Structures are given as structure tokens and as C-alpha cells.
Coordinates of C-alpha atoms and ligand atoms in Angstrom, one line a residue:
X432 CA -2.1 -38.8 11.3
X433 CA -1.4 -35.6 9.3
X434 CA 2.1 -36.9 8.5
X435 CA 1.6 -37.2 4.7
X436 CA 0.6 -33.6 4.2
X437 CA 3.8 -31.5 4.4
X438 CA 2.3 -28.2 5.8
X439 CA -0.7 -29.6 7.8
X440 CA 1.7 -31.9 9.6
X441 CA 3.9 -29.1 10.7
X442 CA 1.0 -26.8 11.7
X443 CA -0.5 -29.6 13.8
X444 CA 2.5 -31.1 15.5
X445 CA 2.8 -28.7 18.4
X446 CA -0.8 -29.2 19.6
X447 CA -1.1 -32.9 19.2
X448 CA -2.3 -34.2 22.6
X449 CA -3.2 -30.6 23.7
X450 CA -6.7 -30.6 22.3
X451 CA -8.0 -28.3 25.2
X452 CA -5.2 -25.8 24.8
X453 CA -6.5 -22.4 23.6
X454 CA -5.7 -21.4 20.1
X455 CA -7.9 -18.3 19.6
X456 CA -9.1 -16.0 22.3
X457 CA -11.7 -13.7 20.7
X458 CA -11.1 -10.2 21.9
X459 CA -14.3 -8.4 23.0
X460 CA -16.1 -11.7 23.8
X461 CA -15.6 -14.6 26.3
X462 CA -15.1 -17.0 23.4
X463 CA -12.0 -19.2 23.3
X464 CA -11.4 -21.7 20.5
X465 CA -9.3 -24.7 21.5
X466 CA -6.9 -26.4 19.2
X467 CA -9.0 -29.5 19.2
X468 CA -12.1 -27.6 18.0
X469 CA -10.1 -25.6 15.5
X470 CA -8.7 -28.7 13.8
X471 CA -11.9 -30.6 14.0
X472 CA -13.7 -27.7 12.2
X473 CA -10.9 -27.5 9.6
X474 CA -11.5 -31.3 8.9
X475 CA -15.2 -30.7 8.6
X476 CA -14.5 -28.0 6.1
X477 CA -12.2 -30.2 4.2
X478 CA -15.1 -32.8 4.0
X479 CA -17.4 -30.0 2.8
X480 CA -14.9 -28.9 0.1
X481 CA -14.7 -32.5 -1.2
X482 CA -18.5 -32.8 -1.2
X483 CA -18.9 -29.7 -3.3
X484 CA -16.3 -30.9 -5.9
X485 CA -13.2 -29.0 -4.9
X486 CA -10.4 -31.2 -6.1
X487 CA -6.7 -31.3 -5.4
X488 CA -5.0 -28.2 -6.9
X489 CA -8.3 -26.3 -7.3
X490 CA -8.3 -22.7 -6.2
X491 CA -10.5 -21.5 -3.3
X492 CA -10.9 -17.7 -3.5
X493 CA -11.9 -16.0 -0.3
X494 CA -12.9 -12.4 0.2
X495 CA -14.3 -12.4 3.6
X496 CA -14.2 -10.7 7.1
X497 CA -11.4 -11.7 9.4
X498 CA -12.9 -14.6 11.2
X499 CA -12.1 -18.0 12.8
X500 CA -14.1 -19.6 9.9
X501 CA -11.7 -18.1 7.4
X502 CA -8.7 -19.6 9.2
X503 CA -10.6 -22.9 9.4
X504 CA -11.0 -22.7 5.6
X505 CA -7.3 -22.0 5.1
X506 CA -6.5 -25.2 7.0
X507 CA -9.3 -27.1 5.3
X508 CA -7.7 -26.2 2.0
X509 CA -4.3 -27.3 3.2
X510 CA -5.8 -30.6 4.3
X511 CA -7.6 -31.3 1.1
X512 CA -4.9 -30.2 -1.3
X513 CA -6.8 -27.2 -2.5
X514 CA -5.0 -23.9 -3.1
X515 CA -6.0 -21.1 -0.7
X516 CA -6.4 -17.7 -2.4
X517 CA -7.3 -14.9 0.0
X518 CA -8.3 -11.4 -1.3
X519 CA -8.5 -8.0 0.4
X520 CA -12.2 -7.2 1.3
X521 CA -11.5 -3.7 0.1
X522 CA -11.2 -4.9 -3.5
X523 CA -14.1 -3.6 -5.7
X524 CA -16.2 -5.8 -7.9
X525 CA -14.2 -4.7 -11.0
X526 CA -10.9 -5.7 -9.2
X527 CA -12.4 -9.0 -8.1
X528 CA -13.4 -9.8 -11.7
X529 CA -9.8 -9.9 -12.7
X530 CA -8.8 -12.2 -9.9
X531 CA -11.6 -14.6 -10.7
X532 CA -10.9 -14.6 -14.3
X533 CA -7.1 -15.2 -13.8
X534 CA -7.3 -17.8 -11.1
X535 CA -10.5 -19.6 -12.2
X536 CA -11.4 -20.8 -8.7
X537 CA -13.8 -23.7 -8.1
X538 CA -15.2 -21.9 -5.0
X539 CA -15.6 -18.3 -4.1
X540 CA -16.3 -17.5 -0.4
X541 CA -17.5 -14.0 0.0
X542 CA -18.7 -11.7 2.8
X543 CA -22.4 -12.7 3.6
X544 CA -23.3 -9.0 3.0
X545 CA -22.0 -9.1 -0.5
X546 CA -23.6 -12.3 -1.6
X547 CA -26.4 -10.8 -3.7
X548 CA -24.1 -8.4 -5.4
X549 CA -21.5 -11.1 -6.2
X550 CA -23.8 -13.8 -7.4
X551 CA -23.9 -12.4 -11.0
X552 CA -20.1 -11.9 -11.0
X553 CA -19.4 -15.4 -9.9
X554 CA -21.7 -16.8 -12.6
X555 CA -20.1 -14.6 -15.3
X556 CA -16.7 -15.7 -14.2
X557 CA -17.9 -19.4 -14.3
X558 CA -17.2 -20.0 -10.6
X559 CA -19.2 -23.1 -9.8
X560 CA -19.6 -22.5 -6.1
X561 CA -20.4 -19.4 -4.0
X562 CA -20.5 -19.6 -0.2
X563 CA -20.4 -17.0 2.5
X564 CA -18.7 -16.0 5.8
X565 CA -20.2 -13.3 8.0
X566 CA -18.3 -11.2 10.5
X567 CA -20.3 -13.0 13.3
X568 CA -19.0 -16.4 12.1
X569 CA -22.3 -17.4 10.5
X570 CA -22.8 -18.0 6.8
X571 CA -23.3 -20.8 4.4
X572 CA -19.8 -22.1 4.8
X573 CA -20.3 -22.4 8.5
X574 CA -23.6 -24.3 7.8
X575 CA -21.8 -26.7 5.4
X576 CA -19.1 -27.3 8.0
X577 CA -21.5 -27.9 10.8
X578 CA -23.3 -30.5 8.6
X579 CA -20.1 -32.6 8.3
X580 CA -18.3 -34.8 10.8
X581 CA -14.7 -34.1 11.9
X582 CA -12.1 -36.6 10.8
X583 CA -10.4 -36.3 7.4
X584 CA -7.5 -38.2 5.8
X585 CA -5.3 -35.3 4.7
X586 CA -4.4 -35.5 1.1
X587 CA -0.7 -36.4 0.7
X588 CA 1.3 -33.2 -0.3
X589 CA 5.0 -32.7 -0.5
X590 CA 7.1 -29.6 0.0
X591 CA 6.9 -28.7 -3.7
X592 CA 3.1 -28.8 -3.9
X593 CA 1.1 -25.6 -4.1
X594 CA -0.6 -24.4 -0.9
X595 CA -1.6 -20.8 -1.7
X596 CA -1.7 -18.1 -4.2
X597 CA -1.4 -14.5 -3.0
X598 CA -1.9 -11.7 -5.5
X599 CA 0.6 -8.9 -5.5
X600 CA 0.3 -5.8 -7.8
X601 CA 2.6 -5.5 -10.7
X602 CA 4.6 -2.6 -12.0
X603 CA 2.8 -3.0 -15.3
X604 CA -0.6 -2.6 -13.5
X605 CA -1.6 -6.3 -13.8
X606 CA -1.7 -8.2 -10.5
X607 CA 0.4 -11.3 -10.3
X608 CA -0.5 -14.5 -8.4
X609 CA 2.5 -15.5 -6.3
X610 CA 2.4 -19.3 -6.0
X611 CA 3.5 -20.5 -2.5
X612 CA 4.3 -24.1 -1.8
X613 CA 3.8 -26.2 1.3
X614 CA 7.6 -26.2 1.8
X615 CA 8.0 -22.4 1.4
X616 CA 5.4 -21.6 4.0
X617 CA 6.4 -24.3 6.4
X618 CA 10.1 -23.8 6.3
X619 CA 9.8 -20.0 6.8
X620 CA 7.4 -20.2 9.7
X621 CA 9.5 -22.8 11.4
X622 CA 12.6 -20.6 11.0
X623 CA 10.8 -17.6 12.4
X624 CA 9.3 -19.5 15.3
X625 CA 12.8 -20.5 16.4
X626 CA 14.5 -17.3 15.6
X627 CA 12.0 -15.2 17.6
X628 CA 11.8 -17.9 20.4
X629 CA 8.0 -18.5 20.1
X630 CA 6.7 -21.3 22.4
X631 CA 3.4 -22.6 23.6
X632 CA 3.6 -20.0 26.4
X633 CA 3.3 -17.2 23.9
X634 CA 0.1 -15.1 23.5
X635 CA 0.2 -13.1 20.3
X636 CA -1.9 -10.0 19.7
X637 CA -3.3 -10.7 16.3
X638 CA -4.7 -7.5 14.9
X639 CA -3.4 -7.8 11.3
X640 CA -5.6 -8.8 8.3
X641 CA -5.4 -12.5 7.3
X642 CA -5.4 -12.0 3.6
X643 CA -1.7 -11.1 3.4
X644 CA 1.6 -12.9 4.2
X645 CA 2.1 -10.9 7.5
X646 CA -1.1 -11.8 9.3
X647 CA -1.7 -15.2 7.7
X648 CA 1.6 -16.9 7.3
X649 CA 3.8 -15.1 9.8
X650 CA 1.4 -14.4 12.7
X651 CA -1.0 -17.4 12.3
X652 CA 1.4 -20.1 11.1
X653 CA 4.0 -19.2 13.8
X654 CA 1.4 -19.5 16.6
X655 CA 0.1 -22.8 15.3
X656 CA 3.7 -24.1 15.0
X657 CA 4.5 -23.0 18.5
X658 CA 1.3 -24.2 19.9
X659 CA 0.7 -20.8 21.5
X660 CA -2.4 -18.7 21.3
X661 CA -3.7 -15.5 19.7
X662 CA -5.7 -12.6 21.1
X663 CA -7.7 -12.4 18.0
X664 CA -9.0 -9.0 16.9
X665 CA -11.2 -8.5 13.8
X666 CA -9.2 -5.3 12.9
X667 CA -6.8 -2.9 14.2
X668 CA -8.1 -1.0 17.3
X669 CA -5.4 0.7 19.4
X670 CA -7.7 0.9 22.5
X671 CA -8.5 -2.8 22.4
X672 CA -4.8 -3.7 21.8
X673 CA -3.9 -1.7 24.9
X674 CA -6.6 -3.3 27.0
X675 CA -5.4 -6.9 26.2
X676 CA -1.7 -6.2 26.2
X677 CA -1.2 -7.1 29.8
X678 CA -2.4 -10.7 29.0
X679 CA -0.1 -10.9 25.9
X680 CA 3.5 -11.7 25.3
X681 CA 4.0 -10.5 21.6
X682 CA 2.7 -8.2 19.0
X683 CA 3.2 -8.2 15.3
X684 CA 2.4 -5.1 13.3
X685 CA 3.1 -2.7 10.4
X686 CA 4.7 0.6 11.4
X687 CA 1.3 2.4 11.6
X688 CA 0.4 0.1 14.5
X689 CA 3.4 1.5 16.5
X690 CA 2.9 5.2 15.6
X691 CA -0.8 4.9 16.6
X692 CA 0.0 3.0 19.8
X693 CA 2.5 5.6 20.8
X694 CA -0.3 8.1 21.0
X695 CA -2.1 6.1 23.6
X696 CA -2.0 6.9 27.3
X697 CA -0.9 4.0 29.4
X698 CA 1.2 2.2 26.8
X699 CA 4.2 1.8 29.2
X700 CA 2.1 0.2 31.9
X701 CA 0.3 -2.1 29.4
X702 CA 3.6 -3.3 27.9
X703 CA 5.2 -4.3 31.1
X704 CA 4.7 -8.1 30.6
X705 CA 5.5 -8.2 26.9
X706 CA 8.3 -10.2 25.5
X707 CA 8.5 -9.0 21.9
X708 CA 7.3 -6.4 19.5
X709 CA 7.9 -7.1 15.8
X710 CA 7.4 -4.7 12.9
X711 CA 7.5 -5.2 9.1
X712 CA 5.8 -4.8 5.7
X713 CA 7.0 -1.2 5.5
X714 CA 10.0 0.8 6.8
X715 CA 9.9 1.7 10.5
X716 CA 11.2 5.2 11.1
X717 CA 14.3 5.2 13.4
X718 CA 12.4 7.9 15.3
X719 CA 9.5 5.5 16.0
X720 CA 12.0 2.9 17.1
X721 CA 13.7 5.2 19.5
X722 CA 10.5 6.7 20.9
X723 CA 9.1 3.1 21.5
X724 CA 12.2 2.1 23.4
X725 CA 11.9 5.3 25.4
X726 CA 8.3 4.7 26.4
X727 CA 8.2 0.9 26.8
X728 CA 11.8 -0.1 27.3
X729 CA 11.5 -2.5 24.4
X730 CA 13.5 -2.3 21.1
X731 CA 11.1 -3.2 18.3
X732 CA 12.4 -6.0 16.2
X733 CA 12.2 -5.1 12.5
X734 CA 12.2 -7.7 9.8
X735 CA 11.9 -7.6 6.0
X736 CA 9.7 -9.8 3.8
X737 CA 7.6 -9.9 0.6
X738 CA 4.6 -11.8 -0.6
X739 CA 6.9 -13.7 -3.0
X740 CA 9.5 -14.7 -0.5
X741 CA 7.9 -14.8 2.9
X742 CA 10.5 -13.4 5.4
X743 CA 14.0 -12.8 4.3
X744 CA 15.8 -10.9 7.1
X745 CA 15.3 -10.1 10.7
X746 CA 17.0 -8.2 13.5
X747 CA 18.4 -10.5 16.1
X748 CA 16.4 -11.7 19.1
X749 CA 19.4 -11.5 21.5
X750 CA 21.8 -9.1 19.8
X751 CA 21.4 -5.4 19.0
X752 CA 18.2 -4.6 17.2
X753 CA 19.5 -1.8 15.1
X754 CA 17.0 1.0 14.1
X755 CA 16.8 1.8 10.4
X756 CA 17.9 -1.7 9.5
X757 CA 16.1 -5.0 8.8
X758 CA 18.8 -7.1 10.4
X759 CA 20.5 -10.3 9.0
X760 CA 19.5 -12.9 6.4
X761 CA 17.5 -15.6 8.2
X762 CA 19.0 -19.0 8.5
X763 CA 18.8 -20.8 5.1
X764 CA 18.3 -17.5 3.3
X765 CA 21.0 -16.2 0.9
X766 CA 21.0 -12.5 0.2
X767 CA 23.1 -10.7 -2.4
X768 CA 23.3 -7.0 -3.3
X769 CA 23.6 -6.8 -7.1
X770 CA 24.1 -4.3 -9.9
X771 CA 20.5 -3.9 -11.0
X772 CA 21.1 -4.1 -14.7
X773 CA 23.8 -6.8 -15.0
X774 CA 23.0 -8.7 -11.8
X775 CA 26.7 -8.7 -10.9
X776 CA 27.3 -9.0 -7.2
X777 CA 28.5 -5.7 -5.6
X778 CA 31.1 -5.4 -2.8
X779 CA 30.0 -5.1 0.8
X780 CA 28.7 -1.5 1.6
X781 CA 27.6 -0.6 -1.9
X782 CA 23.9 0.0 -2.8
X783 CA 22.2 -2.2 -5.3
X784 CA 19.3 -4.5 -5.8
X785 CA 18.6 -7.1 -3.2
X786 CA 18.4 -10.7 -4.5
X787 CA 17.4 -13.6 -2.3
X788 CA 17.4 -17.4 -2.5
X789 CA 16.2 -20.0 -0.2
X790 CA 13.4 -22.5 0.7
X791 CA 11.2 -19.5 1.6
X792 CA 11.1 -18.3 -2.1
X793 CA 7.9 -18.8 -4.1
X794 CA 7.5 -21.1 -7.1
X795 CA 6.6 -18.5 -9.7
X796 CA 3.6 -16.4 -10.8
X797 CA 0.4 -18.1 -11.7
X798 CA 0.0 -18.3 -15.4
X799 CA 2.8 -15.9 -16.1
X800 CA 5.9 -17.8 -17.1
X801 CA 7.5 -14.7 -18.8
X802 CA 7.1 -12.6 -15.6
X803 CA 8.5 -15.5 -13.6
X804 CA 11.5 -15.7 -15.8
X805 CA 12.1 -12.0 -15.5
X806 CA 12.1 -11.9 -11.7
X807 CA 13.2 -15.4 -10.7
X808 CA 16.6 -16.3 -12.0
X809 CA 17.3 -19.8 -13.1
X810 CA 19.8 -20.2 -10.3
X811 CA 16.9 -19.6 -7.8
X812 CA 17.7 -16.0 -6.9
X813 CA 14.7 -13.7 -6.8
X814 CA 15.0 -10.0 -7.8
X815 CA 13.2 -8.2 -5.0
X816 CA 13.0 -4.8 -6.6
X817 CA 14.3 -3.3 -3.3
X818 CA 17.4 -1.3 -3.1
X819 CA 19.7 -1.8 -0.2
X820 CA 23.2 -2.3 1.3
X821 CA 24.8 -4.4 3.9
X822 CA 26.9 -2.5 6.5
X823 CA 30.2 -3.5 8.0
X824 CA 28.4 -5.5 10.8
X825 CA 26.3 -7.5 8.3
X826 CA 23.0 -5.6 9.0
X827 CA 20.9 -5.1 5.9
X828 CA 19.6 -1.6 5.2
X829 CA 16.7 -1.0 2.7
X830 CA 17.4 2.4 1.2
X831 CA 14.8 2.6 -1.5
X832 CA 12.9 0.8 -4.2
X833 CA 13.9 0.1 -7.7
X834 CA 10.2 -0.5 -8.4
X835 CA 7.6 2.3 -8.6
X836 CA 5.7 1.3 -5.6
X837 CA 3.8 3.1 -2.7
X838 CA 3.4 1.3 0.7
X839 CA 0.6 2.9 2.7
X840 CA -0.1 1.5 6.1
X841 CA 1.5 -1.8 5.0
X842 CA -0.6 -2.1 1.8
X843 CA 1.1 -1.9 -1.6
X844 CA -0.1 0.4 -4.3
X845 CA 1.4 0.4 -7.7
X846 CA 1.1 3.9 -9.2
X847 CA 0.7 2.5 -12.7
X848 CA -2.6 0.9 -11.8
X849 CA -4.0 4.1 -10.3
X850 CA -2.7 6.2 -13.2
X851 CA -4.4 3.9 -15.7
X852 CA -7.8 4.5 -14.1
X853 CA -7.3 8.3 -13.8
X854 CA -6.1 8.6 -17.4
X855 CA -9.4 7.0 -18.5
X856 CA -11.5 9.7 -16.8
X857 CA -13.2 12.4 -18.9
X858 CA -11.2 15.6 -19.2
X859 CA -7.9 14.0 -18.1
X860 CA -4.9 14.3 -20.3
X861 CA -2.4 12.5 -18.2
X862 CA -1.4 11.8 -14.6
X863 CA 1.4 10.8 -12.3
X864 CA 0.8 9.0 -9.0
X865 CA 3.4 9.3 -6.2
X866 CA 3.8 8.4 -2.6
X867 CA 4.5 11.3 -0.1
X868 CA 5.4 11.0 3.6
X869 CA 2.4 10.6 5.8
X870 CA 2.6 10.7 9.6
X871 CA 0.0 7.9 10.1
X872 CA 0.3 5.7 7.0
X873 CA 4.1 6.2 6.3
X874 CA 3.3 7.1 2.7
X875 CA 0.1 8.5 1.2
X876 CA -1.1 8.3 -2.4
X877 CA -1.1 11.6 -4.2
X878 CA -2.1 12.1 -7.9
X879 CA -0.9 14.9 -10.0
X880 CA -3.3 15.3 -12.9
X881 CA -3.1 17.3 -16.1
X882 CA -6.5 18.3 -17.6
X883 CA -7.1 18.1 -21.4
X884 CA -6.6 21.5 -23.0
X885 CA -9.6 23.8 -22.5
X886 CA -11.1 21.5 -19.8
X887 CA -11.5 22.6 -16.2
X888 CA -11.0 19.8 -13.8
X889 CA -11.5 19.7 -10.0
X890 CA -10.0 17.4 -7.4
X891 CA -13.4 16.2 -6.3
X892 CA -14.3 15.2 -9.9
X893 CA -11.2 13.0 -10.1
X894 CA -11.9 11.4 -6.7
X895 CA -15.5 10.8 -7.6
X896 CA -14.5 9.1 -10.8
X897 CA -12.4 6.5 -8.9
X898 CA -15.2 5.4 -6.5
X899 CA -16.0 1.8 -7.2
X900 CA -13.2 1.4 -9.6
X901 CA -10.3 1.2 -7.1
X902 CA -10.2 -0.1 -3.6
X903 CA -10.3 2.8 -1.1
X904 CA -6.7 2.3 0.1
X905 CA -5.5 2.8 -3.5
X906 CA -7.4 6.1 -4.0
X907 CA -5.4 9.3 -3.7
X908 CA -5.6 11.2 -0.5
X909 CA -5.0 14.3 -2.5
X910 CA -5.3 15.2 -6.2
X911 CA -3.2 18.1 -7.5
X912 CA -4.3 19.7 -10.7
X913 CA -1.3 20.8 -12.7
X914 CA -0.5 22.4 -16.1
X915 CA 2.1 19.8 -17.0
X916 CA 4.3 17.1 -15.6
X917 CA 8.0 17.6 -15.1
X918 CA 9.9 15.4 -17.7
X919 CA 13.6 14.6 -18.3
X920 CA 15.3 15.0 -21.7
X921 CA 14.1 11.4 -22.6
X922 CA 10.5 12.5 -22.0
X923 CA 10.2 10.4 -18.8
X924 CA 8.1 11.8 -16.0
X925 CA 10.4 12.9 -13.1
X926 CA 8.6 11.4 -10.1
X927 CA 11.4 12.4 -7.8
X928 CA 10.8 16.1 -8.6
X929 CA 7.1 15.7 -7.9
X930 CA 7.8 13.8 -4.6
X931 CA 10.1 16.7 -3.6
X932 CA 7.6 19.3 -4.6
X933 CA 4.8 17.7 -2.5
X934 CA 6.8 16.2 0.3
X935 CA 5.2 18.6 2.9
X936 CA 1.6 18.0 1.9
X937 CA 0.7 16.0 5.0
X938 CA 3.3 17.4 7.3
X939 CA 0.7 18.5 9.8
X940 CA -1.9 15.9 9.1
Ligands
MLC1017 C1 -7.4 1.7 5.5 N1 -7.5 2.8 4.6 C2 -6.3 3.0 4.1 C3 -5.4 2.0 4.6 N2 -6.2 1.2 5.5 N3 -5.8 3.9 3.2 C4 -4.6 3.8 2.9 N4 -3.7 2.9 3.3 C5 -4.1 1.9 4.2 N5 -3.3 1.0 4.7 C6 -8.6 3.7 4.4 C7 -9.9 3.2 4.8 O1 -10.6 2.5 3.8 C8 -10.6 4.4 5.3 O2 -11.1 5.0 4.2 C9 -9.5 5.3 5.7 O3 -8.3 4.8 5.1 C10 -9.3 5.4 7.2 O4 -9.3 4.1 7.7 P1 -8.8 3.8 9.2 O5 -9.9 3.4 10.0 O6 -7.8 4.8 9.7 O7 -7.9 2.6 8.8 P2 -7.8 1.3 9.6 O8 -8.9 0.4 9.4 O9 -7.4 1.7 11.0 O10 -6.5 0.6 8.9 C11 -5.3 1.1 8.9 C12 -4.3 -0.1 9.2 C13 -4.6 -1.2 8.1 C14 -2.9 0.4 9.1 C15 -4.5 -0.7 10.5 O11 -4.4 -0.6 6.8 C16 -3.8 -2.4 8.3 O12 -4.2 -3.3 9.0 N6 -2.7 -2.5 7.6 C17 -1.9 -3.7 7.6 C18 -1.6 -4.2 6.2 C19 -0.9 -5.5 6.1 O13 -1.2 -6.4 6.8 N7 0.2 -5.5 5.3 C20 1.0 -6.7 5.2 C21 1.3 -7.1 3.8 S1 2.3 -8.5 3.7 P3 -12.5 5.8 4.2 O14 -12.3 7.0 3.3 O15 -13.5 4.8 3.7 O16 -12.8 6.2 5.6 C22 3.8 -7.8 3.3 C23 5.0 -8.7 3.4 C24 5.7 -8.4 4.7 O17 3.9 -6.6 3.0 O18 6.9 -8.1 4.7 O19 5.0 -8.4 5.7
AMP1018 P1 4.3 -7.1 -0.5 O1 4.4 -7.1 -2.0 O2 3.0 -6.6 0.0 O3 4.7 -8.4 0.0 O4 5.4 -6.0 0.0 C1 6.8 -6.3 0.0 C2 7.5 -5.0 0.0 O5 7.4 -4.3 1.3 C3 9.0 -5.3 0.0 O6 9.5 -5.5 -1.3 C4 9.6 -4.0 0.5 O7 9.6 -3.0 -0.4 C5 8.5 -3.7 1.6 N1 9.0 -4.1 3.0 C6 8.6 -5.1 3.7 N2 9.2 -5.1 4.9 C7 9.9 -4.0 5.0 C8 10.8 -3.3 6.0 N3 10.9 -3.8 7.1 N4 11.4 -2.2 5.6 C9 11.2 -1.6 4.4 N5 10.4 -2.2 3.4 C10 9.8 -3.3 3.7

């Protein structure tokens, strides 16, 4: 009955007739949510959305704790033709203001604890509806859902229709809303389900956030499409993951998950029934790959993706999972290595910019046609901003980034955005924000700050100035006060020199 709705149909197909099969097993409680209950609740939410005046194509922004209700809202949006727009709960009010102003949602669903604080903001941004989700699954959205009946005729949507907008930070400092269609999401999850051999027997440890591609579209969509179940954790907790691992078959995580789990006693025993460990969102060190194999006997399967493209490449399921590589282009995905300036394709083995094309690629940036034109070629190839090469066996290696970007614990931070806030602080002349190696987060944010002449400036003052302005994960772990910034003859700040100077900052952290 979901046939007319491209994505909903594909998310539902594997569980039709298996209403009692478990979808979510809530870790830390005895609660299990069946497929039947999950979809019935999503239909109730779709009814509630219609009742509050959310129309086809309207944006529904969500900044809420990781809950079943939030997943039901995602599905409710898909069913009703609304556009799901999840936001990191770490974003501050000033960051949120930008997203609301840019996306003009019809509904904002926020954390119940922030309702009072956000009422004024929602009003100022002319958001007509404000509802809540609490970490314990209560809230006004749950009340509205429970007041409705299940049963909803899904709004017909085809592959090109918009399903979601995910904001990704921009090199210029302004976040861009990546528009993801029903077809892009559905095709990528179907490809991954098959490539990674997910079936209804799988039990995935789900400890990732659900406001990003990795936890929402990769982890959740694949499980739904396979008809399997998730051991659902509200956040990352290495002890809890180890406890539930014997009941699981698969784990998806960012590299920090793996380095933290390696520190746990009993990992080898806990992992004995596991089928698959997948890593992505940031580079996995070859050292972590080797250590994991030594301890558990499993070779982590590393894959490479982006908000704009979903997943592009993956190491093989059956063949060699080669450490330090992200494997092969997925079926249906074309990948070229190009000369960054001209876009000319380079011969095999040379380093250049990765460009990708396929049904997985996004439809453009929300309200930013000029940005879309810069990054998405007319022929459909997307300029990833990542630098890489393809080796003689066809494995793709990511060797660096053409874009000035820091990835800390799987979250992206654009230095430009942090520099802009620091430069506005009293007493600051200029700043340069860099990523330096960090044993836990992969990279950590460090700011090198030059005070105005005659002004004394302390690390603590700079950090205090950023509170409330930037989400915690974007705030520098260290601030270095310097007399000046190294520049080349063109006057451009030499970030490589700064990265080298401060490379050892967290060596023993
Ligand atoms: C939390 N903090 C971070 C941080 N996460 N700081 C920098 N980078 C991060 N990633 C802050 C907290 O606010 C806290 O600040 C302090 O660091 C310590 O927190 P913690 O308790 O150690 O962090 P924790 O809650 O354990 O989170 C770490 C983490 C989490 C790695 C588990 O960040 C995480 O789940 N990351 C996954 C991100 C993700 O899903 N990315 C996928 C993007 S999609 P304080 O000072 O308040 O204590 C994508 C495409 C693709 O990239 O290819 O997949
Ligand atoms: P995001 O914008 O959050 O989607 O992050 C996408 C970026 O994460 C990519 O452009 C890469 O730079 C990086 N990334 C994702 N997966 C990997 C990986 N396996 N190895 C290296 N970098 C990765």
C-alpha cells in the first residue's frame, strides 16, 4: 500500500507481513519496538503533520535527542511528502537561527528541555509550529501522535522528489543544505544492503547519532530495508556496546568507536559472534585496522561517503579489506580522479580530486544555485573536495583534502567558521584554525591567535568568548597565542607549517 511513495515503499517492503518482528531493541531497557508498531506510529505522525498544516515539500526541522520518536517522525515526513531536516543537538541558538532562517520550516521539533528557550527564536524566525521530543520518548509530538489513528495513504512521491535536507558546513563559513531525493537515499541503501549482505537475521549495534547520513541513512535505512533489527543506544557508550555485542551481528561506527573499543577488556570474547564491523566518516588509521584484526580476528570494512553523495566506495565484503583504503566504487557509482583546476581526468595512480556521479548524488544545495553550479558539474559529476588516487588493483585511497576541513570524531568543522567567531572577539587581530592529530578524535581543533598590538590575551579568554556562539565540538581544544601567523609570499597563511609546528600537541593525550 506504500507503492506510490518511492522511499517509503522501499523502507517498508522487507517487513510487510512481519508486523511482530523486532525493529528496535532499546538497550538498557526491556523495550522492543516491532515493525508493526513502528510503522503504525509513523502513520499517526503523518496524520498529525497533516493536521497541523505541514504540506508536501514543507520542511520539518528537528533538533532532538536520539529517540524512536525521532525515527518515527523521519518516516512520517517521508510518508506525507514533507522534507526531513535533522540538526545536531549541539548547535547553539545562534547557529540554529541560521538554519531556521535559511530553510523556513513549517515545524520545528526541539528537545523538550529547550522548549522555553526556543519559543522566542521560533517566533522570530516565523516558524508556525513548535513541538517537542524528550529523551524518554515523551513530549508534545508523542502526544499528538497518540491522539491520531494509524493508517495513512502515503503521498505519491517519485525518485526525484525531495526527502531530506542535511546541512553541511561550507568552506566560506555558511552552511549549505544538501537536498537529498527519495531516489538518492533509496538507491544507496539498497546498494549497501546487498553489498554488505544485510538480511533480516542481522542485529546492528546502533550507537551513532541520527542527525547525519551515517546513523540515519546508512544504519537505519539499511536495517529497515533488510528487515533486521537495531540494538538502539541513545549515544556512544563503549561499555554498553561491549555488553550487547554477543547478541549482535554488525556494528557501524566512526574511527573513534574502534579506538575506544580497543581499550576495553573482553573485546575479543564479545566480538565472537559478530559478522561485520564497518567504519567511515573519517580516515581509519591502518594501525587501528591491524590492531582490531589482531584482537578480534575481523578486518574492519572501511567505506567512504559524504552528506552530498551518501556512500561512494566500499572495501569488499568477500575480498581483501585493505587497510588505509576505502575500497572500490559501489555498483552504479562512477569515480574519477581529476586535475583539481581543469577537471581533466588523470591517469591511474596519480593524485587528484575525487569526482563522483551516480543515483546516490544529491540534487543541489537548498537556495544556493551558484554553489550548486560550482560543485556539481552539468554532466552530473560532483566535486568532492577530497584528494585521492586509485592504486593498481583499483582500491581508492583518500590522501588528503583539497578543502580546508577538520574531521573530529566524525564531525566536520570548517576552520573558516571558527576563525570568523574568534576574529570578532575583543583584543584579537587574527587567527588560524587547524586540525592536529588526536589519539581519540582523530583530529582536534586548535586555534592559533594573534592579539591586537598592545593587548594581552589568554587562552581562557578566547575559549570563554566562544561559549554559546559555537557548538562544543567546534570549539578549539587548545588556543595558542602567537606573535604572528606564518605567511607565504602571496600573503596566504601557511596552515601546513602551523600543522607541523603543533603536530605533537596531543601526542600523549
Ligand atoms: C563530542 N565532543 C566532541 C565530539 N563529540 N568534540 C569534538 N569532536 C567530537 N566528535 C565534545 C563533547 O561536547 C564534550 O565536551 C567532549 O567533547 C567530550 O565528549 P565525549 O563524552 O568524549 O564525547 P562522546 O559523547 O563520547 O562523543 C564522541 C563520539 C561522537 C565520537 C562518540 O562525537 C560521535 O558519535 N561521533 C559520530 C559523528 C557522526 O556520526 N558522523 C557521521 C557524519 S556523516 P564537553 O567539554 O562539554 O565535555 C558523514 C558521511 C559519512 O561524515 O561518510 O559517513
Ligand atoms: P560530511 O560532510 O560530514 O558528509 O563528511 C564527508 C567527508 O568525510 C568526506 O568528504 C571525507 O573528507 C570524509 N570521509 C568520509 N569517510 C571517509 C573515510 N573512510 N576516509 C577518509 N575520509 C572520509
